[in-house]
Tab-separated table of N, CA and C in Angstrom:
chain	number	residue	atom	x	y	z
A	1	UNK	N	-18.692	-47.018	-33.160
A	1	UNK	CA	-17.932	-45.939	-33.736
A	1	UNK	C	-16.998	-46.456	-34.827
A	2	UNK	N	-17.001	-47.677	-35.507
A	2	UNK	CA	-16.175	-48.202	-36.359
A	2	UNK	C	-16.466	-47.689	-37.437
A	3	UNK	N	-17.637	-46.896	-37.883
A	3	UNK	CA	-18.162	-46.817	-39.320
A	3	UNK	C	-18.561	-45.598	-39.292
A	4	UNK	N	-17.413	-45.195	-38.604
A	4	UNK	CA	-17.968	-43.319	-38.241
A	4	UNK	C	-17.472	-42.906	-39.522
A	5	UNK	N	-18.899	-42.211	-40.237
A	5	UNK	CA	-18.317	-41.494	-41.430
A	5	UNK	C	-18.176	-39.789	-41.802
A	6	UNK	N	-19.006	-39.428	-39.986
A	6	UNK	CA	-18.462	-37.821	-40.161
A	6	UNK	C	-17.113	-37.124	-40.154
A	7	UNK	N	-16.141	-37.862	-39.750
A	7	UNK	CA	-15.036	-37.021	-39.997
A	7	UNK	C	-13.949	-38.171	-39.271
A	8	UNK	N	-13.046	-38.116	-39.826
A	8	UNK	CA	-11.973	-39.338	-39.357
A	8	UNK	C	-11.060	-38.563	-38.255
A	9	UNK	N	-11.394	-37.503	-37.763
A	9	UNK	CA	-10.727	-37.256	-36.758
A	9	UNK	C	-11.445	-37.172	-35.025
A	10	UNK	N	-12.547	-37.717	-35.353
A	10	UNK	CA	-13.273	-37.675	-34.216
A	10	UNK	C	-13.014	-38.348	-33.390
A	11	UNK	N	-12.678	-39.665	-34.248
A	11	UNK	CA	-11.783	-40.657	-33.040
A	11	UNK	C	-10.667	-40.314	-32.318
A	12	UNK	N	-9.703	-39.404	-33.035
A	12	UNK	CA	-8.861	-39.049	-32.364
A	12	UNK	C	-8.650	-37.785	-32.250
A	13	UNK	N	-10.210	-37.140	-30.849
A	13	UNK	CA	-10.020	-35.978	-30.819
A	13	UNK	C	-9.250	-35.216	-30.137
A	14	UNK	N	-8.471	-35.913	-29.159
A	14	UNK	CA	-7.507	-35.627	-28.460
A	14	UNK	C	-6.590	-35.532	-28.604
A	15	UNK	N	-6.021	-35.895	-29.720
A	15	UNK	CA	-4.690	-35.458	-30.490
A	15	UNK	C	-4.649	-34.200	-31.190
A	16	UNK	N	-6.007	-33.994	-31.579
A	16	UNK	CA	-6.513	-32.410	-32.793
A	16	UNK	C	-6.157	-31.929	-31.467
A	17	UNK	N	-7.056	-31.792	-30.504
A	17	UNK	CA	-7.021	-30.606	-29.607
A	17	UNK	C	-5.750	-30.326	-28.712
A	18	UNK	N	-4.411	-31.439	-28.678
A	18	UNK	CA	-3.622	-31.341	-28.398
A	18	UNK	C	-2.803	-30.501	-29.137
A	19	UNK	N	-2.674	-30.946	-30.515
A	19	UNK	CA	-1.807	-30.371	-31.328
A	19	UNK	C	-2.274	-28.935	-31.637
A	20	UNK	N	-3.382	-28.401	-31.505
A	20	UNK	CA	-4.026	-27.140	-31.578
A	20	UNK	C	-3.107	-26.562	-29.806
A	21	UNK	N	-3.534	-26.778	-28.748
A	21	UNK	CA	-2.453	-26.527	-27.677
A	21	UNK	C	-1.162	-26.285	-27.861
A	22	UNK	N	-0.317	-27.509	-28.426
A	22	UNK	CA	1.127	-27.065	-28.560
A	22	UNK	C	1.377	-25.693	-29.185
A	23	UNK	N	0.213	-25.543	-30.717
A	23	UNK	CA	0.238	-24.710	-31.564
A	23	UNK	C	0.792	-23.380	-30.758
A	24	UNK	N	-1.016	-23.175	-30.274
A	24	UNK	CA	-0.712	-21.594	-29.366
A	24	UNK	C	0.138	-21.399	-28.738
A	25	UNK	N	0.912	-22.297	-28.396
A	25	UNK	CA	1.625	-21.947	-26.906
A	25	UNK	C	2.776	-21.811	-27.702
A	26	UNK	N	3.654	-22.625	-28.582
A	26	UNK	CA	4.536	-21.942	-29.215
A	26	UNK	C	3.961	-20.183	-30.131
A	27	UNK	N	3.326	-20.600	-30.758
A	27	UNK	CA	2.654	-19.107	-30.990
A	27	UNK	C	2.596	-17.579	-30.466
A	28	UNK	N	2.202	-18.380	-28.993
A	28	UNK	CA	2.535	-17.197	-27.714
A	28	UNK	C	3.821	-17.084	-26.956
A	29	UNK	N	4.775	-18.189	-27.202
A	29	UNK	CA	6.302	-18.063	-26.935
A	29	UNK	C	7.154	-17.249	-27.884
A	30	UNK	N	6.602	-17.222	-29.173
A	30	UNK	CA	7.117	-16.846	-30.228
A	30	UNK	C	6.811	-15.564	-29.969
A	31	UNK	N	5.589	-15.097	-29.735
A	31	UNK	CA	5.267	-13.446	-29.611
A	31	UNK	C	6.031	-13.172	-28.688
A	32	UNK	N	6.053	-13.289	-27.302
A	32	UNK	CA	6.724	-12.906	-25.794
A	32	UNK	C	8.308	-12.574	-26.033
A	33	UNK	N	9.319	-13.461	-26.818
A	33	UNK	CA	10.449	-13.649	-27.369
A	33	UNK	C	11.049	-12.366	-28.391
A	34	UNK	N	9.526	-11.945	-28.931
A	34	UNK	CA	9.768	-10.549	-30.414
A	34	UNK	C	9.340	-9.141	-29.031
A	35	UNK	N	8.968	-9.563	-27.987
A	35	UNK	CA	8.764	-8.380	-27.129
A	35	UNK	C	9.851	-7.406	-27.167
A	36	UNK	N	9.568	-6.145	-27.145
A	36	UNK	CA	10.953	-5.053	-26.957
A	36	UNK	C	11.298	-5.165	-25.475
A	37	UNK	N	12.599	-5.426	-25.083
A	37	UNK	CA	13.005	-5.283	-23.915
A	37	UNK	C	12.534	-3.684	-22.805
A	38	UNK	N	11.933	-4.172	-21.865
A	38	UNK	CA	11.543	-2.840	-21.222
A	38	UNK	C	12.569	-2.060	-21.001
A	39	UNK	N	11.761	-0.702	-20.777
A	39	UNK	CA	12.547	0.242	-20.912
A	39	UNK	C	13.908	0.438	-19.601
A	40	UNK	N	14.464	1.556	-19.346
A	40	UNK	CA	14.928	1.529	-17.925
A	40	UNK	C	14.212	2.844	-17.189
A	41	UNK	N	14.382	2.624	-15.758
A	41	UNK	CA	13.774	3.715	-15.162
A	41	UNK	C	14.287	4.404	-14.236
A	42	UNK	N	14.432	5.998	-14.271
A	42	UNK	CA	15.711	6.709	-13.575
A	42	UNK	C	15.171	5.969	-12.418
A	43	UNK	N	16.306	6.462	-11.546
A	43	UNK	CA	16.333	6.032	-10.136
A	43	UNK	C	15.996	4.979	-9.708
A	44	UNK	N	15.639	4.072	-10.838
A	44	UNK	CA	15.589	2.640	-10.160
A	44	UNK	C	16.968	1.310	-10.573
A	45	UNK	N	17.502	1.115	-9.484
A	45	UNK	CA	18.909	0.023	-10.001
A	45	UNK	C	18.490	-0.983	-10.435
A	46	UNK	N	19.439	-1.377	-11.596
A	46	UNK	CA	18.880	-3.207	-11.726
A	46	UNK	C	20.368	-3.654	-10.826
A	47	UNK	N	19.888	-4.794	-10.150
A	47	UNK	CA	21.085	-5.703	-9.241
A	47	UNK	C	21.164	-6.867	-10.007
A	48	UNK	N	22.557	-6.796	-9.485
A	48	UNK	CA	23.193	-8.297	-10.093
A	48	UNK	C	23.582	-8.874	-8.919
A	49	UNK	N	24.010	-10.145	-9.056
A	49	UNK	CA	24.855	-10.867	-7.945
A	49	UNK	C	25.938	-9.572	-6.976
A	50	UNK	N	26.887	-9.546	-7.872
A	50	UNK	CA	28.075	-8.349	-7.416
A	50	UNK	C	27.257	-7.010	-6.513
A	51	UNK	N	26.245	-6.788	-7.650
A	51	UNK	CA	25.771	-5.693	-6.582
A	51	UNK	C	24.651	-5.579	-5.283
A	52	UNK	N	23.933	-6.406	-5.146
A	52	UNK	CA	23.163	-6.641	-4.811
A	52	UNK	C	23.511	-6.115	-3.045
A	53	UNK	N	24.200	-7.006	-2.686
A	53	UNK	CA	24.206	-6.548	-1.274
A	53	UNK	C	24.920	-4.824	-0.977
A	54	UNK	N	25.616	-4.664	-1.757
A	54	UNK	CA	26.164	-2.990	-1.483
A	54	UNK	C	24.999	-1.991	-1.316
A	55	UNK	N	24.017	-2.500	-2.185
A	55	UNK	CA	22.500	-2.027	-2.356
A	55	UNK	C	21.823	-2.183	-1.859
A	56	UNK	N	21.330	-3.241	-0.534
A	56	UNK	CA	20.597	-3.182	0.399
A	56	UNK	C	20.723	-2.923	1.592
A	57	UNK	N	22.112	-2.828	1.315
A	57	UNK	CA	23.289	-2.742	3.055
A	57	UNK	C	22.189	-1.837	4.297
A	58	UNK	N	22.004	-0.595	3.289
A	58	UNK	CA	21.393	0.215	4.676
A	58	UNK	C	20.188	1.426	4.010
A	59	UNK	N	19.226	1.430	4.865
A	59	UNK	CA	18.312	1.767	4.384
A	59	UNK	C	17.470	1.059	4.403
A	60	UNK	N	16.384	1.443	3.830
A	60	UNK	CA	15.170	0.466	3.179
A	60	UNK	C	14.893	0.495	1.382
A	61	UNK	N	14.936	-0.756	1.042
A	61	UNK	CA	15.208	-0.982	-0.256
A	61	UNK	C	14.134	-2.380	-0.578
A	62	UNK	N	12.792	-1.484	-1.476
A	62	UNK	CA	12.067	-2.592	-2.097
A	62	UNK	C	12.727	-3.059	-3.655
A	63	UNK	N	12.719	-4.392	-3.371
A	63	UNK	CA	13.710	-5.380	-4.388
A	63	UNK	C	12.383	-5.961	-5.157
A	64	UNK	N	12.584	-5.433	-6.676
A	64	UNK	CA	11.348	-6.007	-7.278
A	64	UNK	C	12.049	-7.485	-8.307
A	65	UNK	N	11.742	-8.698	-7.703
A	65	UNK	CA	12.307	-9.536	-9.024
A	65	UNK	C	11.180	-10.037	-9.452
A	66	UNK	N	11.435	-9.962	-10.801
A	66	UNK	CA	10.739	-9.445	-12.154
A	66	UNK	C	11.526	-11.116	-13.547
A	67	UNK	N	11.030	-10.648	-14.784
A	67	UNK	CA	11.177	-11.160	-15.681
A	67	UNK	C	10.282	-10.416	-16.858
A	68	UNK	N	11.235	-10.485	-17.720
A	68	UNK	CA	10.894	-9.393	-19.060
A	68	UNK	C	10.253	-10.330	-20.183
A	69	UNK	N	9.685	-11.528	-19.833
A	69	UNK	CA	8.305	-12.523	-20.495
A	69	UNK	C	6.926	-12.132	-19.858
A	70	UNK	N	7.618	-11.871	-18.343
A	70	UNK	CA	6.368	-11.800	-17.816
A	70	UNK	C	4.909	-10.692	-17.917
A	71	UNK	N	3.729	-11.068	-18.288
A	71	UNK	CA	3.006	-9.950	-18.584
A	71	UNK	C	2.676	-8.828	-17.139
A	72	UNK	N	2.527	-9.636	-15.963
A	72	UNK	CA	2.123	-8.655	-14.794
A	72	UNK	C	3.174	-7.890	-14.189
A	73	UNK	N	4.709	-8.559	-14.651
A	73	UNK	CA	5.898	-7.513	-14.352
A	73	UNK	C	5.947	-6.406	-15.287
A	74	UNK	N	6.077	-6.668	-16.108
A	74	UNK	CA	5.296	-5.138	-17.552
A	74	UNK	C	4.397	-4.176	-17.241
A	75	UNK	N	3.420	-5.162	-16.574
A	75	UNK	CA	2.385	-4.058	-15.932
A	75	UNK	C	2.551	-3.361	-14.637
A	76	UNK	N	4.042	-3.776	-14.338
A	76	UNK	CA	4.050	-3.119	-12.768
A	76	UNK	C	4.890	-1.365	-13.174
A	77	UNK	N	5.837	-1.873	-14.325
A	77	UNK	CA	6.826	-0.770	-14.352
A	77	UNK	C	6.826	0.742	-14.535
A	78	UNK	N	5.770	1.037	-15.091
A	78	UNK	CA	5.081	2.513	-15.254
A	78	UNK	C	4.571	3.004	-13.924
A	79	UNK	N	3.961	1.585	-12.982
A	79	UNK	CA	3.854	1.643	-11.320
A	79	UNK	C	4.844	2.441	-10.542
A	80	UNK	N	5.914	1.530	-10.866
A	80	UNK	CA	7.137	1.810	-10.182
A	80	UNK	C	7.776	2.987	-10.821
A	81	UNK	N	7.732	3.295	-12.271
A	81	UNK	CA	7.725	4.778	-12.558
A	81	UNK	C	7.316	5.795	-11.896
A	82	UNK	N	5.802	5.893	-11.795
A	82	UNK	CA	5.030	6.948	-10.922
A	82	UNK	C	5.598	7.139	-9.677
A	83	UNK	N	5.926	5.704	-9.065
A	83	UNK	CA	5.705	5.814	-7.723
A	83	UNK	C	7.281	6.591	-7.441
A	84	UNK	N	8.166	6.251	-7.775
A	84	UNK	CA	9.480	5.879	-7.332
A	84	UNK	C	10.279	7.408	-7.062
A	85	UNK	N	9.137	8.620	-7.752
A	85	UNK	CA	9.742	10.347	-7.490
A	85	UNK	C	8.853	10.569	-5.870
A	86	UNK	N	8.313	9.380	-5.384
A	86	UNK	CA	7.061	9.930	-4.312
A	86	UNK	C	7.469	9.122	-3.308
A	87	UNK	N	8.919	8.233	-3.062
A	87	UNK	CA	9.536	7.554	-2.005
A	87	UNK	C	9.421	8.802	-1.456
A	88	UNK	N	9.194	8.172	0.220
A	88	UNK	CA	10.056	8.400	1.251
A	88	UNK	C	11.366	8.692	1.546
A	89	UNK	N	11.889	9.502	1.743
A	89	UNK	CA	13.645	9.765	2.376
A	89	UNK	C	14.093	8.711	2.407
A	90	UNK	N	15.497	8.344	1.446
A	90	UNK	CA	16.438	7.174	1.931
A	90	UNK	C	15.450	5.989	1.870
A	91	UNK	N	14.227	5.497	0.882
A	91	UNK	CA	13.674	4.293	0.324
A	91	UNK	C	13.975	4.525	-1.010
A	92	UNK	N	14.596	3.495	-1.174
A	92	UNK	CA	14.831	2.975	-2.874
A	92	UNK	C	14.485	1.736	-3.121
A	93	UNK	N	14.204	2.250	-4.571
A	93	UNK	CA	13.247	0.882	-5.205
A	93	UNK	C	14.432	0.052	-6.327
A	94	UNK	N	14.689	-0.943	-6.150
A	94	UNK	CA	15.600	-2.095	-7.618
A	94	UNK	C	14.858	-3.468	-7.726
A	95	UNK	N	15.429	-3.484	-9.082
A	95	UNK	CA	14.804	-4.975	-9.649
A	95	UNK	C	16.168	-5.700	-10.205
A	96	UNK	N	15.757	-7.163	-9.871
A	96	UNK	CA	16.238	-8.139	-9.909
A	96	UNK	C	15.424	-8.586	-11.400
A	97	UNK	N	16.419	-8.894	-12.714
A	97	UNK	CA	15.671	-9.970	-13.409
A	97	UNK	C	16.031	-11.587	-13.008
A	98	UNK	N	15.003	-12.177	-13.025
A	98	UNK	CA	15.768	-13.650	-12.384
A	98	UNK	C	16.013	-14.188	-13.705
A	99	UNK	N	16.047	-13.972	-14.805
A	99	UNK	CA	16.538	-14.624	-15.777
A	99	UNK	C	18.118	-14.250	-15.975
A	100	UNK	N	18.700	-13.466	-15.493
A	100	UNK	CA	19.670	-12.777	-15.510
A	100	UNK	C	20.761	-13.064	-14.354
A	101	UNK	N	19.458	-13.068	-13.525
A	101	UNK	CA	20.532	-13.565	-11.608
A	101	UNK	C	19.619	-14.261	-11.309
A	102	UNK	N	20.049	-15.361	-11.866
A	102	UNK	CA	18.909	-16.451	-11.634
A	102	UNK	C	19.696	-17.372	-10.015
A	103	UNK	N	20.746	-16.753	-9.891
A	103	UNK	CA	21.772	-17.142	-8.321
A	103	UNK	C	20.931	-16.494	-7.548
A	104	UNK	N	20.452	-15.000	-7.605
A	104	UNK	CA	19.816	-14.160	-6.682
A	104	UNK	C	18.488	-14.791	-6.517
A	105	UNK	N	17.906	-15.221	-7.454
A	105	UNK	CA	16.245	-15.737	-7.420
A	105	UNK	C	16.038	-17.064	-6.491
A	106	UNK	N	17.741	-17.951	-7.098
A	106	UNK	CA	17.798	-18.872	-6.048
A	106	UNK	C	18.050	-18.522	-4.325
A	107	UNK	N	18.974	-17.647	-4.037
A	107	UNK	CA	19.164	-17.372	-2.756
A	107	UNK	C	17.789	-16.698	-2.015
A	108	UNK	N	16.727	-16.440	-2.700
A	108	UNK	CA	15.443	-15.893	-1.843
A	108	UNK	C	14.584	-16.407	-2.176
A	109	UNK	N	14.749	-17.535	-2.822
A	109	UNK	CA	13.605	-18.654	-3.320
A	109	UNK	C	12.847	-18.398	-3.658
A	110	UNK	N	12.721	-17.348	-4.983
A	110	UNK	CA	11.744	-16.819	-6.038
A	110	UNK	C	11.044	-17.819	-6.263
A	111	UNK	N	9.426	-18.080	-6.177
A	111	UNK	CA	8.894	-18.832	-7.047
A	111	UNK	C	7.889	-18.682	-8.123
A	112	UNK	N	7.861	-17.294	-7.965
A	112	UNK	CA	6.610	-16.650	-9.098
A	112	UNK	C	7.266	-15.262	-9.289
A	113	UNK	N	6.960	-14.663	-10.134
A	113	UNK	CA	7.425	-13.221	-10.570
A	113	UNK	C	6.134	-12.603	-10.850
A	114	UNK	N	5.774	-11.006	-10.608
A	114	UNK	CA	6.895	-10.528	-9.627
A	114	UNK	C	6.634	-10.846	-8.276
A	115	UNK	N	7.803	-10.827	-7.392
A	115	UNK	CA	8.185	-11.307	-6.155
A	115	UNK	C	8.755	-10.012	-5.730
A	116	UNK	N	7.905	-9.321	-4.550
A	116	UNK	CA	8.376	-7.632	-4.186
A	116	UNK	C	9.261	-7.835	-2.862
A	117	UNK	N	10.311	-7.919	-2.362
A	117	UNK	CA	11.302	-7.981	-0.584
A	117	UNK	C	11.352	-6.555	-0.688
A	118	UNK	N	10.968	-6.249	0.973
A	118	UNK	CA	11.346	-4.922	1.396
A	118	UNK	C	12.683	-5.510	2.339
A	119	UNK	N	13.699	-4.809	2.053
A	119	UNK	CA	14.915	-4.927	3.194
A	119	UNK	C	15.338	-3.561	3.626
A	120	UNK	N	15.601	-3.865	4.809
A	120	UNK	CA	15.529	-3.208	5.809
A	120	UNK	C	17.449	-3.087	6.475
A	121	UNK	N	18.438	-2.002	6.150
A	121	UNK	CA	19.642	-2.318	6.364
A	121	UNK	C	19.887	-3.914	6.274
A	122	UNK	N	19.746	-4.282	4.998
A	122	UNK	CA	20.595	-5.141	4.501
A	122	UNK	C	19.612	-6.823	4.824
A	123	UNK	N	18.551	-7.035	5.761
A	123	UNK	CA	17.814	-7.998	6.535
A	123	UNK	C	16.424	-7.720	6.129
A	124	UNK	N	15.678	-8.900	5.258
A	124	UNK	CA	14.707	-8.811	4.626
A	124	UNK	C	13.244	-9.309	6.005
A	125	UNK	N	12.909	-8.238	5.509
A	125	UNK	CA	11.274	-7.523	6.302
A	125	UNK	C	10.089	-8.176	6.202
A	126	UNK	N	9.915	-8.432	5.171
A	126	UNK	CA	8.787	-8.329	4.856
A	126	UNK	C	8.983	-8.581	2.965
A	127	UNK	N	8.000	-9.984	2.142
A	127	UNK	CA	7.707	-10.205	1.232
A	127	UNK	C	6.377	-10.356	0.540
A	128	UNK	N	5.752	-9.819	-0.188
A	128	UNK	CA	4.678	-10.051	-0.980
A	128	UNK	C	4.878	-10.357	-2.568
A	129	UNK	N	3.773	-11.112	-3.089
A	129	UNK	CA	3.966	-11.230	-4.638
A	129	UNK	C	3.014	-10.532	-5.426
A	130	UNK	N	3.021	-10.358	-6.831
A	130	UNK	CA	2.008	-9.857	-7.667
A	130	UNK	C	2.473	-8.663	-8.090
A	131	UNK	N	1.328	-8.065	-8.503
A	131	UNK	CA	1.616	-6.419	-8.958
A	131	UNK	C	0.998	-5.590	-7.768
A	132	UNK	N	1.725	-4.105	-7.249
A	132	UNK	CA	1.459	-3.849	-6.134
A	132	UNK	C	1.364	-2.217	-6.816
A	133	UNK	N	0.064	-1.741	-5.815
A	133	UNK	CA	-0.124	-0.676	-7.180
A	133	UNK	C	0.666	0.215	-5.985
A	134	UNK	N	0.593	1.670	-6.498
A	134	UNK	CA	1.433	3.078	-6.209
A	134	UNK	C	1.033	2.877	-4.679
A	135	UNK	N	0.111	2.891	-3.989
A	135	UNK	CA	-0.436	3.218	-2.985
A	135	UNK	C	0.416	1.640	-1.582
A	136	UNK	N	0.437	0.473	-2.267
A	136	UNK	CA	0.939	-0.317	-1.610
A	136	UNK	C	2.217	-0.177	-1.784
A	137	UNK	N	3.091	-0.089	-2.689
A	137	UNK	CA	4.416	0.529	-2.653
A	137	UNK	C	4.765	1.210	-1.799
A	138	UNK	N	3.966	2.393	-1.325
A	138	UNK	CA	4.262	3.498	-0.700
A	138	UNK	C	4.153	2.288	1.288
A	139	UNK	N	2.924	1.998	1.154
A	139	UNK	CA	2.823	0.896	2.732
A	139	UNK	C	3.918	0.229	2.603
A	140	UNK	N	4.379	-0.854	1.223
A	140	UNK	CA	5.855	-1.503	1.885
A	140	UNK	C	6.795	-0.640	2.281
A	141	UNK	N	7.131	0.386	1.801
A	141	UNK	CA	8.494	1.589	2.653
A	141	UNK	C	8.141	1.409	4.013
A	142	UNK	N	7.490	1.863	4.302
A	142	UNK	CA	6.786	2.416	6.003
A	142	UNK	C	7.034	1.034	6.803
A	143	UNK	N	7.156	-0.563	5.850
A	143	UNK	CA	7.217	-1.824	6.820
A	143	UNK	C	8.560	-1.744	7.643
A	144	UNK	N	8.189	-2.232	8.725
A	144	UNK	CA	9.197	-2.175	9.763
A	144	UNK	C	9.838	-4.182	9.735
């Protein structure tokens, strides 16, 4: 390969295809960053540190933490739109951004977004992750 005369980057094709990697990925950081902040949605709280526990105290309360980069939390929120006029009595739905209460993400050891807790007067029930369509929303309320 010393007298390679098709193209002088063949030898070092792992640097092209690296630097093509970094490319996109800033590329696609750069797009995610120009995203419009989602919208808000009646009846659903966003929690902060301060509020957080006043808000789960009693009742049943699915806690959606989320992040506004993320593409499958985007895709949940029109979910949680639909769903959220079709609770159950005394179930309410809030989201946590963990970029925001990133204390809260630590105290329930978020490790992927979205991350759905049903709590139950104030004592968490039951956790699943992902996007959870209208119909499983409605099964986490009902978790005991």
């Amino acid at each position: 390969m010393e007298n390679c005369t098709v193209c002088p980057f063949v030898k070092y094709w792992y640097i092209v295809l690296a630097v093509v990697v970094v490319g996109w990925a800033v590329y696609r950081f750069m797009q995610a960053r120009n995203m419009p902040p989602p919208k808000e949605i009646a009846g659903v709280e966003n929690l902060t540190i301060q509020t957080f526990d006043g808000h789960v105290a009693s009742g049943v309360t699915l806690v959606d933490f989320w992040a506004s980069w993320c593409g499958p939390c985007r895709m949940q929120m029109p979910i949680i739109e639909e769903t959220v006029g079709t609770l159950p009595q005394g179930v309410k739905i809030a989201k946590v951004n963990v970029d925001e209460a990133s204390d809260l993400a630590q105290k329930f050891e978020i490790r992927g977004v979205p991350t759905w807790i049903v709590f139950r007067d104030g004592r968490e029930v039951y956790r699943t992750s992902g996007v959870q369509s209208r119909e499983e929303l409605l099964e986490l309320a009902k978790r005991e």
